[in-house]
Amino acid sequence: MGPKRAGGSFPPNDFGLYDMAGNVWEWTSSVVLRYAYRSDDGCEDPRSREARVTRGGSWNANSTDLRVSHRDRDAPLFRGVSIGFCCARGLSP
């Protein structure tokens, strides 16, 4: 792992948010399936008990995992200190 840095060590992003990468694995709603996803392939079934995709690494991950494109998986009921979520909004029409 790399050196630890204090929060706010880098400038904010374009939305004024600090430290949005590498804090916690981002929990997604997507069931772990092979790419390429299709809208009808079942990867967004909220009733599924299959593992879900987590992305991006966390404060306790290896440096090779600290990329937004990195995918991992966890069971839906997993509760870990390094799992979080990202607030998102849909595109305006």
JSON list of C-alpha atoms in Angstrom, two decimals:
[
{"chain": "A", "resi": 1, "resn": "MET", "atom": "CA", "xyz": [0.00, 0.00, 0.00]},
{"chain": "A", "resi": 2, "resn": "GLY", "atom": "CA", "xyz": [1.07, 3.55, -0.61]},
{"chain": "A", "resi": 3, "resn": "PRO", "atom": "CA", "xyz": [1.61, 6.26, 1.99]},
{"chain": "A", "resi": 4, "resn": "LYS", "atom": "CA", "xyz": [-1.39, 7.44, 3.99]},
{"chain": "A", "resi": 5, "resn": "ARG", "atom": "CA", "xyz": [-2.54, 10.99, 3.28]},
{"chain": "A", "resi": 6, "resn": "ALA", "atom": "CA", "xyz": [-4.75, 13.29, 5.29]},
{"chain": "A", "resi": 7, "resn": "GLY", "atom": "CA", "xyz": [-8.24, 13.99, 3.95]},
{"chain": "A", "resi": 8, "resn": "GLY", "atom": "CA", "xyz": [-8.31, 16.98, 1.62]},
{"chain": "A", "resi": 9, "resn": "SER", "atom": "CA", "xyz": [-4.65, 16.55, 0.60]},
{"chain": "A", "resi": 10, "resn": "PHE", "atom": "CA", "xyz": [-5.61, 17.03, -3.04]},
{"chain": "A", "resi": 11, "resn": "PRO", "atom": "CA", "xyz": [-7.83, 19.65, -4.70]},
{"chain": "A", "resi": 12, "resn": "PRO", "atom": "CA", "xyz": [-11.58, 18.92, -4.98]},
{"chain": "A", "resi": 13, "resn": "ASN", "atom": "CA", "xyz": [-13.03, 17.48, -8.19]},
{"chain": "A", "resi": 14, "resn": "ASP", "atom": "CA", "xyz": [-15.24, 19.48, -10.56]},
{"chain": "A", "resi": 15, "resn": "PHE", "atom": "CA", "xyz": [-18.22, 18.99, -8.22]},
{"chain": "A", "resi": 16, "resn": "GLY", "atom": "CA", "xyz": [-16.35, 20.35, -5.19]},
{"chain": "A", "resi": 17, "resn": "LEU", "atom": "CA", "xyz": [-15.98, 16.89, -3.62]},
{"chain": "A", "resi": 18, "resn": "TYR", "atom": "CA", "xyz": [-12.79, 15.69, -1.96]},
{"chain": "A", "resi": 19, "resn": "ASP", "atom": "CA", "xyz": [-11.28, 12.22, -1.69]},
{"chain": "A", "resi": 20, "resn": "MET", "atom": "CA", "xyz": [-13.80, 10.34, -3.83]},
{"chain": "A", "resi": 21, "resn": "ALA", "atom": "CA", "xyz": [-11.36, 7.62, -4.99]},
{"chain": "A", "resi": 22, "resn": "GLY", "atom": "CA", "xyz": [-9.81, 4.92, -2.85]},
{"chain": "A", "resi": 23, "resn": "ASN", "atom": "CA", "xyz": [-11.80, 5.44, 0.35]},
{"chain": "A", "resi": 24, "resn": "VAL", "atom": "CA", "xyz": [-14.13, 2.42, 0.15]},
{"chain": "A", "resi": 25, "resn": "TRP", "atom": "CA", "xyz": [-15.06, -0.19, -2.44]},
{"chain": "A", "resi": 26, "resn": "GLU", "atom": "CA", "xyz": [-18.14, 1.10, -4.23]},
{"chain": "A", "resi": 27, "resn": "TRP", "atom": "CA", "xyz": [-21.08, -1.31, -3.93]},
{"chain": "A", "resi": 28, "resn": "THR", "atom": "CA", "xyz": [-23.08, -1.50, -7.16]},
{"chain": "A", "resi": 29, "resn": "SER", "atom": "CA", "xyz": [-26.49, -2.97, -7.95]},
{"chain": "A", "resi": 30, "resn": "SER", "atom": "CA", "xyz": [-25.05, -5.14, -10.75]},
{"chain": "A", "resi": 31, "resn": "VAL", "atom": "CA", "xyz": [-24.98, -8.91, -10.38]},
{"chain": "A", "resi": 32, "resn": "VAL", "atom": "CA", "xyz": [-21.55, -10.28, -11.33]},
{"chain": "A", "resi": 33, "resn": "LEU", "atom": "CA", "xyz": [-21.81, -11.40, -14.97]},
{"chain": "A", "resi": 34, "resn": "ARG", "atom": "CA", "xyz": [-19.38, -11.43, -17.85]},
{"chain": "A", "resi": 35, "resn": "TYR", "atom": "CA", "xyz": [-19.17, -8.35, -20.05]},
{"chain": "A", "resi": 36, "resn": "ALA", "atom": "CA", "xyz": [-20.85, -7.15, -22.20]},
{"chain": "A", "resi": 37, "resn": "TYR", "atom": "CA", "xyz": [-23.97, -6.40, -20.21]},
{"chain": "A", "resi": 38, "resn": "ARG", "atom": "CA", "xyz": [-27.28, -6.00, -21.95]},
{"chain": "A", "resi": 39, "resn": "SER", "atom": "CA", "xyz": [-30.30, -4.27, -20.48]},
{"chain": "A", "resi": 40, "resn": "ASP", "atom": "CA", "xyz": [-32.23, -7.55, -20.48]},
{"chain": "A", "resi": 41, "resn": "ASP", "atom": "CA", "xyz": [-29.54, -9.93, -19.19]},
{"chain": "A", "resi": 42, "resn": "GLY", "atom": "CA", "xyz": [-30.67, -9.97, -15.54]},
{"chain": "A", "resi": 43, "resn": "CYS", "atom": "CA", "xyz": [-27.67, -8.11, -14.09]},
{"chain": "A", "resi": 44, "resn": "GLU", "atom": "CA", "xyz": [-29.98, -5.55, -12.44]},
{"chain": "A", "resi": 45, "resn": "ASP", "atom": "CA", "xyz": [-32.37, -7.97, -10.74]},
{"chain": "A", "resi": 46, "resn": "PRO", "atom": "CA", "xyz": [-32.88, -6.54, -7.21]},
{"chain": "A", "resi": 47, "resn": "ARG", "atom": "CA", "xyz": [-34.29, -9.88, -5.96]},
{"chain": "A", "resi": 48, "resn": "SER", "atom": "CA", "xyz": [-31.21, -11.86, -6.98]},
{"chain": "A", "resi": 49, "resn": "ARG", "atom": "CA", "xyz": [-29.10, -13.32, -4.17]},
{"chain": "A", "resi": 50, "resn": "GLU", "atom": "CA", "xyz": [-26.04, -13.54, -6.46]},
{"chain": "A", "resi": 51, "resn": "ALA", "atom": "CA", "xyz": [-22.79, -11.67, -5.72]},
{"chain": "A", "resi": 52, "resn": "ARG", "atom": "CA", "xyz": [-22.75, -7.97, -6.63]},
{"chain": "A", "resi": 53, "resn": "VAL", "atom": "CA", "xyz": [-19.99, -6.00, -8.32]},
{"chain": "A", "resi": 54, "resn": "THR", "atom": "CA", "xyz": [-17.81, -3.79, -6.14]},
{"chain": "A", "resi": 55, "resn": "ARG", "atom": "CA", "xyz": [-15.49, -1.27, -7.77]},
{"chain": "A", "resi": 56, "resn": "GLY", "atom": "CA", "xyz": [-12.48, 0.90, -7.18]},
{"chain": "A", "resi": 57, "resn": "GLY", "atom": "CA", "xyz": [-10.56, -0.43, -4.18]},
{"chain": "A", "resi": 58, "resn": "SER", "atom": "CA", "xyz": [-10.42, 1.07, -0.71]},
{"chain": "A", "resi": 59, "resn": "TRP", "atom": "CA", "xyz": [-8.04, 2.35, 1.93]},
{"chain": "A", "resi": 60, "resn": "ASN", "atom": "CA", "xyz": [-6.96, -1.23, 2.72]},
{"chain": "A", "resi": 61, "resn": "ALA", "atom": "CA", "xyz": [-6.64, -2.55, -0.86]},
{"chain": "A", "resi": 62, "resn": "ASN", "atom": "CA", "xyz": [-3.56, -3.32, -2.91]},
{"chain": "A", "resi": 63, "resn": "SER", "atom": "CA", "xyz": [-2.45, -0.48, -5.17]},
{"chain": "A", "resi": 64, "resn": "THR", "atom": "CA", "xyz": [-3.36, -2.58, -8.24]},
{"chain": "A", "resi": 65, "resn": "ASP", "atom": "CA", "xyz": [-7.02, -2.48, -7.12]},
{"chain": "A", "resi": 66, "resn": "LEU", "atom": "CA", "xyz": [-7.20, 1.32, -6.84]},
{"chain": "A", "resi": 67, "resn": "ARG", "atom": "CA", "xyz": [-8.71, 1.99, -10.25]},
{"chain": "A", "resi": 68, "resn": "VAL", "atom": "CA", "xyz": [-12.30, 2.90, -11.04]},
{"chain": "A", "resi": 69, "resn": "SER", "atom": "CA", "xyz": [-12.28, 0.17, -13.69]},
{"chain": "A", "resi": 70, "resn": "HIS", "atom": "CA", "xyz": [-11.30, -2.59, -11.22]},
{"chain": "A", "resi": 71, "resn": "ARG", "atom": "CA", "xyz": [-14.15, -5.00, -10.46]},
{"chain": "A", "resi": 72, "resn": "ASP", "atom": "CA", "xyz": [-14.46, -7.35, -7.51]},
{"chain": "A", "resi": 73, "resn": "ARG", "atom": "CA", "xyz": [-17.43, -9.15, -5.99]},
{"chain": "A", "resi": 74, "resn": "ASP", "atom": "CA", "xyz": [-19.10, -9.55, -2.63]},
{"chain": "A", "resi": 75, "resn": "ALA", "atom": "CA", "xyz": [-22.16, -11.40, -1.39]},
{"chain": "A", "resi": 76, "resn": "PRO", "atom": "CA", "xyz": [-25.27, -9.21, -0.96]},
{"chain": "A", "resi": 77, "resn": "LEU", "atom": "CA", "xyz": [-25.22, -9.65, 2.83]},
{"chain": "A", "resi": 78, "resn": "PHE", "atom": "CA", "xyz": [-21.49, -8.96, 3.25]},
{"chain": "A", "resi": 79, "resn": "ARG", "atom": "CA", "xyz": [-20.84, -6.19, 5.77]},
{"chain": "A", "resi": 80, "resn": "GLY", "atom": "CA", "xyz": [-17.29, -4.90, 5.71]},
{"chain": "A", "resi": 81, "resn": "VAL", "atom": "CA", "xyz": [-15.61, -1.72, 6.87]},
{"chain": "A", "resi": 82, "resn": "SER", "atom": "CA", "xyz": [-14.30, -1.03, 3.38]},
{"chain": "A", "resi": 83, "resn": "ILE", "atom": "CA", "xyz": [-17.59, -1.19, 1.43]},
{"chain": "A", "resi": 84, "resn": "GLY", "atom": "CA", "xyz": [-19.54, 1.96, 0.64]},
{"chain": "A", "resi": 85, "resn": "PHE", "atom": "CA", "xyz": [-21.74, 3.41, -2.05]},
{"chain": "A", "resi": 86, "resn": "CYS", "atom": "CA", "xyz": [-21.81, 6.40, -4.34]},
{"chain": "A", "resi": 87, "resn": "CYS", "atom": "CA", "xyz": [-24.78, 8.73, -4.67]},
{"chain": "A", "resi": 88, "resn": "ALA", "atom": "CA", "xyz": [-25.75, 9.19, -8.28]},
{"chain": "A", "resi": 89, "resn": "ARG", "atom": "CA", "xyz": [-28.46, 10.90, -10.25]},
{"chain": "A", "resi": 90, "resn": "GLY", "atom": "CA", "xyz": [-29.90, 10.16, -13.63]},
{"chain": "A", "resi": 91, "resn": "LEU", "atom": "CA", "xyz": [-29.27, 12.32, -16.66]},
{"chain": "A", "resi": 92, "resn": "SER", "atom": "CA", "xyz": [-31.79, 15.09, -17.22]},
{"chain": "A", "resi": 93, "resn": "PRO", "atom": "CA", "xyz": [-33.80, 14.79, -20.45]}
]
